[in-house]
Short mmCIF file of C-alpha atoms and ligand atoms in Angstrom, two decimals:
data_model
loop_
_atom_site.label_atom_id
_atom_site.label_comp_id
_atom_site.label_asym_id
_atom_site.label_seq_id
_atom_site.Cartn_x
_atom_site.Cartn_y
_atom_site.Cartn_z
CA MET A 61 -139.36 45.53 94.96
CA VAL A 62 -137.95 46.46 91.54
CA LEU A 63 -139.90 48.86 89.40
CA ALA A 64 -138.44 49.87 86.07
CA ASP A 65 -140.56 52.21 84.04
CA ARG A 66 -139.53 52.98 80.45
CA VAL A 67 -135.82 52.96 81.30
CA CYS A 68 -133.55 54.26 78.54
CA LYS A 69 -129.77 54.09 78.45
CA ASN A 70 -127.43 55.35 75.74
CA PHE A 71 -123.69 55.05 75.38
CA GLY A 72 -123.00 58.03 73.11
CA ALA A 73 -125.07 57.48 70.00
CA LEU A 74 -125.68 53.82 70.88
CA GLN A 75 -129.14 53.33 72.35
CA VAL A 76 -128.83 50.23 74.49
CA LEU A 77 -132.06 50.36 76.53
CA LYS A 78 -135.03 51.77 74.67
CA GLY A 79 -137.77 51.97 77.28
CA VAL A 80 -137.50 48.86 79.44
CA SER A 81 -140.31 48.30 81.93
CA ILE A 82 -139.98 45.43 84.39
CA GLU A 83 -141.68 44.82 87.72
CA VAL A 84 -140.42 42.33 90.29
CA GLN A 85 -142.39 41.77 93.48
CA PRO A 86 -140.73 41.13 96.86
CA GLY A 87 -139.63 37.50 97.08
CA GLU A 88 -139.88 36.97 93.33
CA VAL A 89 -137.20 35.65 91.02
CA ALA A 90 -137.09 37.21 87.56
CA CYS A 91 -134.82 35.72 84.91
CA LEU A 92 -133.70 37.86 81.99
CA ILE A 93 -132.81 36.11 78.78
CA GLY A 94 -131.95 37.38 75.32
CA PRO A 95 -129.25 37.49 72.69
CA SER A 96 -125.83 38.97 73.29
CA GLY A 97 -125.99 42.76 73.18
CA SER A 98 -129.70 42.99 73.98
CA GLY A 99 -129.01 45.12 77.05
CA LYS A 100 -129.48 42.63 79.90
CA SER A 101 -126.24 43.46 81.74
CA THR A 102 -126.76 47.17 81.16
CA PHE A 103 -130.20 46.89 82.74
CA LEU A 104 -128.76 45.20 85.85
CA ARG A 105 -126.02 47.82 86.04
CA CYS A 106 -128.66 50.57 85.95
CA VAL A 107 -130.60 48.89 88.78
CA ASN A 108 -127.41 48.88 90.83
CA HIS A 109 -126.63 52.46 89.77
CA LEU A 110 -123.34 51.41 88.22
CA GLU A 111 -124.80 53.19 85.18
CA LYS A 112 -127.04 56.24 85.18
CA VAL A 113 -130.23 55.98 83.18
CA ASN A 114 -130.88 58.63 80.51
CA ALA A 115 -134.65 58.50 80.86
CA GLY A 116 -137.30 56.58 82.73
CA ARG A 117 -137.57 55.64 86.33
CA LEU A 118 -136.02 52.92 88.46
CA GLU A 119 -137.11 52.12 91.98
CA VAL A 120 -135.90 49.48 94.40
CA ASP A 121 -137.98 48.88 97.51
CA GLY A 122 -139.85 52.13 96.91
CA GLU A 123 -136.67 54.23 96.65
CA LEU A 124 -135.75 56.01 93.46
CA ILE A 125 -132.32 54.78 92.33
CA GLY A 126 -129.67 57.51 92.21
CA TYR A 127 -132.05 60.42 92.81
CA ARG A 128 -134.22 62.05 95.40
CA GLU A 129 -137.52 63.61 94.46
CA ARG A 130 -138.46 66.90 96.10
CA GLY A 131 -141.19 69.28 95.06
CA GLY A 132 -141.64 67.41 91.78
CA ARG A 133 -137.95 67.77 90.90
CA LEU A 134 -135.17 65.20 90.86
CA TYR A 135 -131.90 65.77 92.70
CA GLU A 136 -128.97 63.44 92.19
CA LEU A 137 -127.82 61.58 95.30
CA SER A 138 -124.37 62.40 96.64
CA PRO A 139 -121.76 59.65 96.16
CA ARG A 140 -122.12 58.77 99.84
CA GLU A 141 -125.93 58.49 99.59
CA ALA A 142 -125.63 56.48 96.38
CA ALA A 143 -123.16 54.11 98.07
CA ARG A 144 -125.58 53.68 100.97
CA GLN A 145 -128.34 52.84 98.51
CA ARG A 146 -126.14 50.35 96.67
CA ARG A 147 -125.48 48.46 99.91
CA ASP A 148 -129.05 47.18 99.82
CA ILE A 149 -128.42 45.58 96.43
CA GLY A 150 -126.06 42.64 96.14
CA MET A 151 -124.53 41.94 92.77
CA VAL A 152 -122.79 38.82 91.52
CA PHE A 153 -120.91 39.07 88.25
CA GLN A 154 -119.85 36.51 85.68
CA HIS A 155 -116.25 36.92 86.84
CA PHE A 156 -116.19 36.79 90.59
CA ASN A 157 -113.51 39.45 91.14
CA LEU A 158 -112.42 38.26 94.55
CA PHE A 159 -109.37 39.97 96.01
CA PRO A 160 -106.60 37.48 95.14
CA HIS A 161 -104.40 38.18 98.14
CA ARG A 162 -107.19 37.76 100.68
CA THR A 163 -108.70 34.53 101.94
CA ALA A 164 -112.34 33.62 101.32
CA LEU A 165 -113.19 34.82 104.83
CA GLU A 166 -111.27 38.10 104.42
CA ASN A 167 -113.03 38.74 101.10
CA ILE A 168 -116.41 38.36 102.79
CA ILE A 169 -115.76 40.53 105.86
CA GLU A 170 -114.13 43.41 103.97
CA ALA A 171 -117.27 45.40 103.12
CA PRO A 172 -119.24 44.72 106.33
CA VAL A 173 -116.26 45.99 108.38
CA LEU A 174 -115.18 48.88 106.15
CA VAL A 175 -118.54 50.25 105.06
CA GLY A 176 -121.15 48.28 107.00
CA GLY A 177 -119.91 49.40 110.42
CA LYS A 178 -119.66 45.85 111.80
CA SER A 179 -116.96 44.79 114.22
CA LYS A 180 -114.46 42.27 112.89
CA SER A 181 -115.70 39.52 115.22
CA GLU A 182 -119.35 40.15 114.32
CA ALA A 183 -118.53 40.16 110.60
CA THR A 184 -116.42 37.00 110.97
CA GLU A 185 -119.20 35.12 112.73
CA ARG A 186 -121.68 36.05 110.02
CA ALA A 187 -119.17 35.25 107.25
CA LEU A 188 -118.59 31.76 108.67
CA ASP A 189 -122.36 31.17 108.70
CA LEU A 190 -122.56 32.33 105.10
CA LEU A 191 -119.66 30.09 104.11
CA SER A 192 -121.53 27.17 105.69
CA GLN A 193 -124.65 28.14 103.73
CA VAL A 194 -122.75 27.99 100.45
CA GLY A 195 -121.05 24.72 101.48
CA LEU A 196 -117.58 26.21 101.94
CA ARG A 197 -117.06 26.49 105.70
CA ALA A 198 -113.90 24.37 105.37
CA LYS A 199 -112.45 26.80 102.81
CA ALA A 200 -112.58 29.94 104.98
CA ASP A 201 -108.79 30.31 104.96
CA ALA A 202 -108.25 29.38 101.32
CA TYR A 203 -107.10 31.99 98.81
CA PRO A 204 -109.11 32.40 95.59
CA ALA A 205 -106.42 30.67 93.51
CA GLN A 206 -106.84 27.58 95.70
CA LEU A 207 -110.55 27.40 94.89
CA SER A 208 -112.36 26.19 91.78
CA GLY A 209 -114.33 28.70 89.73
CA GLY A 210 -117.57 27.38 91.21
CA GLN A 211 -116.21 27.72 94.74
CA GLN A 212 -115.02 31.26 94.01
CA GLN A 213 -118.45 32.15 92.71
CA ARG A 214 -120.06 30.76 95.87
CA VAL A 215 -117.69 32.92 97.93
CA ALA A 216 -118.74 35.89 95.78
CA ILE A 217 -122.39 35.11 96.57
CA ALA A 218 -121.57 34.89 100.29
CA ARG A 219 -119.72 38.21 100.00
CA ALA A 220 -122.77 39.89 98.48
CA LEU A 221 -125.06 38.38 101.13
CA ALA A 222 -122.79 39.64 103.93
CA MET A 223 -124.21 43.13 103.40
CA ASP A 224 -127.74 41.80 104.05
CA PRO A 225 -129.11 43.01 100.71
CA LYS A 226 -132.81 43.40 100.00
CA LEU A 227 -132.25 42.43 96.40
CA MET A 228 -129.71 40.22 94.64
CA LEU A 229 -128.68 40.77 91.02
CA PHE A 230 -126.86 37.99 89.16
CA ASP A 231 -125.20 38.64 85.82
CA GLU A 232 -124.57 35.31 84.10
CA PRO A 233 -123.16 33.83 87.32
CA THR A 234 -122.37 30.45 85.79
CA SER A 235 -121.26 31.40 82.27
CA ALA A 236 -117.56 31.41 83.10
CA LEU A 237 -117.65 28.05 84.88
CA ASP A 238 -116.74 24.56 83.76
CA PRO A 239 -120.00 22.64 83.22
CA GLU A 240 -119.48 20.32 86.18
CA LEU A 241 -119.25 23.31 88.55
CA VAL A 242 -122.45 25.02 87.43
CA GLY A 243 -124.79 22.81 89.49
CA ASP A 244 -123.31 23.79 92.87
CA VAL A 245 -123.71 27.50 92.15
CA LEU A 246 -127.27 27.06 90.88
CA ALA A 247 -128.07 25.01 94.01
CA VAL A 248 -127.01 27.94 96.21
CA MET A 249 -129.18 30.27 94.12
CA ARG A 250 -132.15 27.89 94.35
CA THR A 251 -131.83 27.86 98.15
CA LEU A 252 -131.70 31.65 98.25
CA ALA A 253 -134.82 31.83 96.08
CA ALA A 254 -136.62 29.30 98.31
CA GLU A 255 -135.72 31.44 101.34
CA GLY A 256 -137.57 34.35 99.74
CA MET A 257 -134.72 36.50 98.42
CA THR A 258 -135.80 38.83 95.62
CA MET A 259 -133.57 38.09 92.66
CA VAL A 260 -133.02 39.32 89.12
CA VAL A 261 -130.90 36.84 87.20
CA VAL A 262 -129.42 37.21 83.74
CA THR A 263 -128.83 33.65 82.65
CA HIS A 264 -128.63 31.17 79.82
CA GLU A 265 -129.57 28.33 82.18
CA MET A 266 -133.06 27.57 80.92
CA GLY A 267 -133.56 24.67 83.34
CA PHE A 268 -132.94 27.03 86.26
CA ALA A 269 -135.21 29.66 84.71
CA ARG A 270 -137.99 27.15 84.12
CA GLU A 271 -137.90 25.73 87.65
CA VAL A 272 -137.00 28.72 89.80
CA ALA A 273 -138.16 31.90 88.08
CA ASP A 274 -141.53 33.44 88.82
CA GLN A 275 -141.26 35.40 85.61
CA LEU A 276 -139.13 35.11 82.53
CA VAL A 277 -138.33 38.24 80.57
CA PHE A 278 -137.08 38.03 77.00
CA MET A 279 -135.12 41.11 75.87
CA ASP A 280 -133.90 41.87 72.39
CA GLY A 281 -132.58 45.09 70.89
CA GLY A 282 -132.96 47.05 74.13
CA VAL A 283 -136.64 46.29 74.66
CA VAL A 284 -138.67 43.68 76.51
CA VAL A 285 -140.15 41.61 73.72
CA GLU A 286 -142.09 39.16 75.84
CA ARG A 287 -142.49 38.17 79.47
CA GLY A 288 -144.48 35.61 81.39
CA ASP A 289 -144.56 32.43 83.35
CA PRO A 290 -141.33 30.63 82.43
CA ARG A 291 -142.93 27.30 81.58
CA GLU A 292 -145.53 28.95 79.33
CA LEU A 293 -143.05 31.27 77.67
CA LEU A 294 -140.53 28.51 77.01
CA SER A 295 -143.05 26.05 75.65
CA ASN A 296 -145.29 28.48 73.82
CA PRO A 297 -143.56 31.78 72.96
CA GLN A 298 -145.89 34.25 71.32
CA GLN A 299 -143.45 36.53 69.53
CA ALA A 300 -141.46 35.55 66.45
CA ARG A 301 -138.24 37.00 67.94
CA THR A 302 -138.65 34.90 71.09
CA GLN A 303 -139.37 31.79 69.03
CA GLU A 304 -136.27 32.36 66.94
CA PHE A 305 -134.05 32.91 70.01
CA LEU A 306 -135.37 29.84 71.82
CA SER A 307 -135.16 27.62 68.75
CA LYS A 308 -131.42 28.29 68.63
CA LEU A 309 -131.03 27.27 72.29
CA LEU A 310 -133.16 24.16 72.53
N1 ATP B 95 -119.82 51.13 79.02
C1 ATP B 95 -120.22 50.93 77.76
N2 ATP B 95 -119.82 51.78 76.77
C2 ATP B 95 -120.22 51.59 75.50
N3 ATP B 95 -121.02 50.59 75.08
C3 ATP B 95 -121.44 49.72 76.02
C4 ATP B 95 -121.06 49.84 77.39
N4 ATP B 95 -121.65 48.83 78.08
C5 ATP B 95 -122.34 48.11 77.18
N5 ATP B 95 -122.23 48.64 75.94
C6 ATP B 95 -122.87 48.13 74.73
O1 ATP B 95 -124.24 47.97 75.00
C7 ATP B 95 -124.76 46.87 74.28
C8 ATP B 95 -125.51 45.98 75.23
O2 ATP B 95 -124.58 45.37 76.10
P1 ATP B 95 -125.02 44.46 77.34
O3 ATP B 95 -123.76 43.94 77.95
O4 ATP B 95 -125.97 45.17 78.21
O5 ATP B 95 -125.78 43.26 76.59
P2 ATP B 95 -126.16 41.84 77.13
O6 ATP B 95 -127.55 41.58 76.66
O7 ATP B 95 -125.90 41.73 78.58
O8 ATP B 95 -125.16 40.91 76.31
P3 ATP B 95 -124.24 39.69 76.79
O9 ATP B 95 -125.16 38.51 76.90
O10 ATP B 95 -123.27 39.55 75.66
O11 ATP B 95 -123.59 40.07 78.07
C9 ATP B 95 -123.59 46.21 73.59
O12 ATP B 95 -123.59 46.63 72.24
C10 ATP B 95 -122.39 46.75 74.34
O13 ATP B 95 -121.25 46.81 73.50
#
């Protein structure tokens, strides 16, 4: 589903990704961990084409991200084509960025109606189902300010799911939440994983990573240092850099 092959990304002279290769199969959950500044968010942003890679190759569901290949050459997608491609990839950020003057329901139906071509009634029906799935059916008419951070994040997940993505990217979805609200968000993510959604999750929640991830990827300094089965990697890291990182966490 996700195929990253030697992906490089620079911001000016700063080399943030230095040849990252990651493979995620359909239905798999991959968790990315690593110290601040190791390039985890940048990698997700490249997968979603919010950033353009400088070198290497990124594919989602067999499609090259941001480019079309013809006769051995690469042609950049038009903004419209790139937007179409991005619709297949849902992204949930640390800060949920809901529209403050729209209700939970209105936040969720916005994209399906405006860019997904759905009628308002069709989008509303689906949005109410999604709100039920994330345990917030009763909050459909609430404004973001009337919701807790955890509830807002669950609305943000429902909003991403409303576009029927093939892949969900999560960038530290619980880092901005009060500790008592983290569990509800992780529960929604666990259910999604159990339903077979392909997910790439940047997280510091090691319990979630251990129980839910099919693979754990440790990044440091813009490279993948180590990857593997989460239980094995967490209990028996092979690389000194992984050991050092984990020893600070546990
Ligand atoms: N748009 C940008 N312009 C310039 N530098 C950037 C940009 N985005 C990220 N960086 C830099 O790239 C490096 C990697 O950042 P990134 O956010 O990908 O790391 P991270 O592993 O996700 O860290 P964190 O856990 O703190 O979010 C950092 O040094 C950051 O300052």
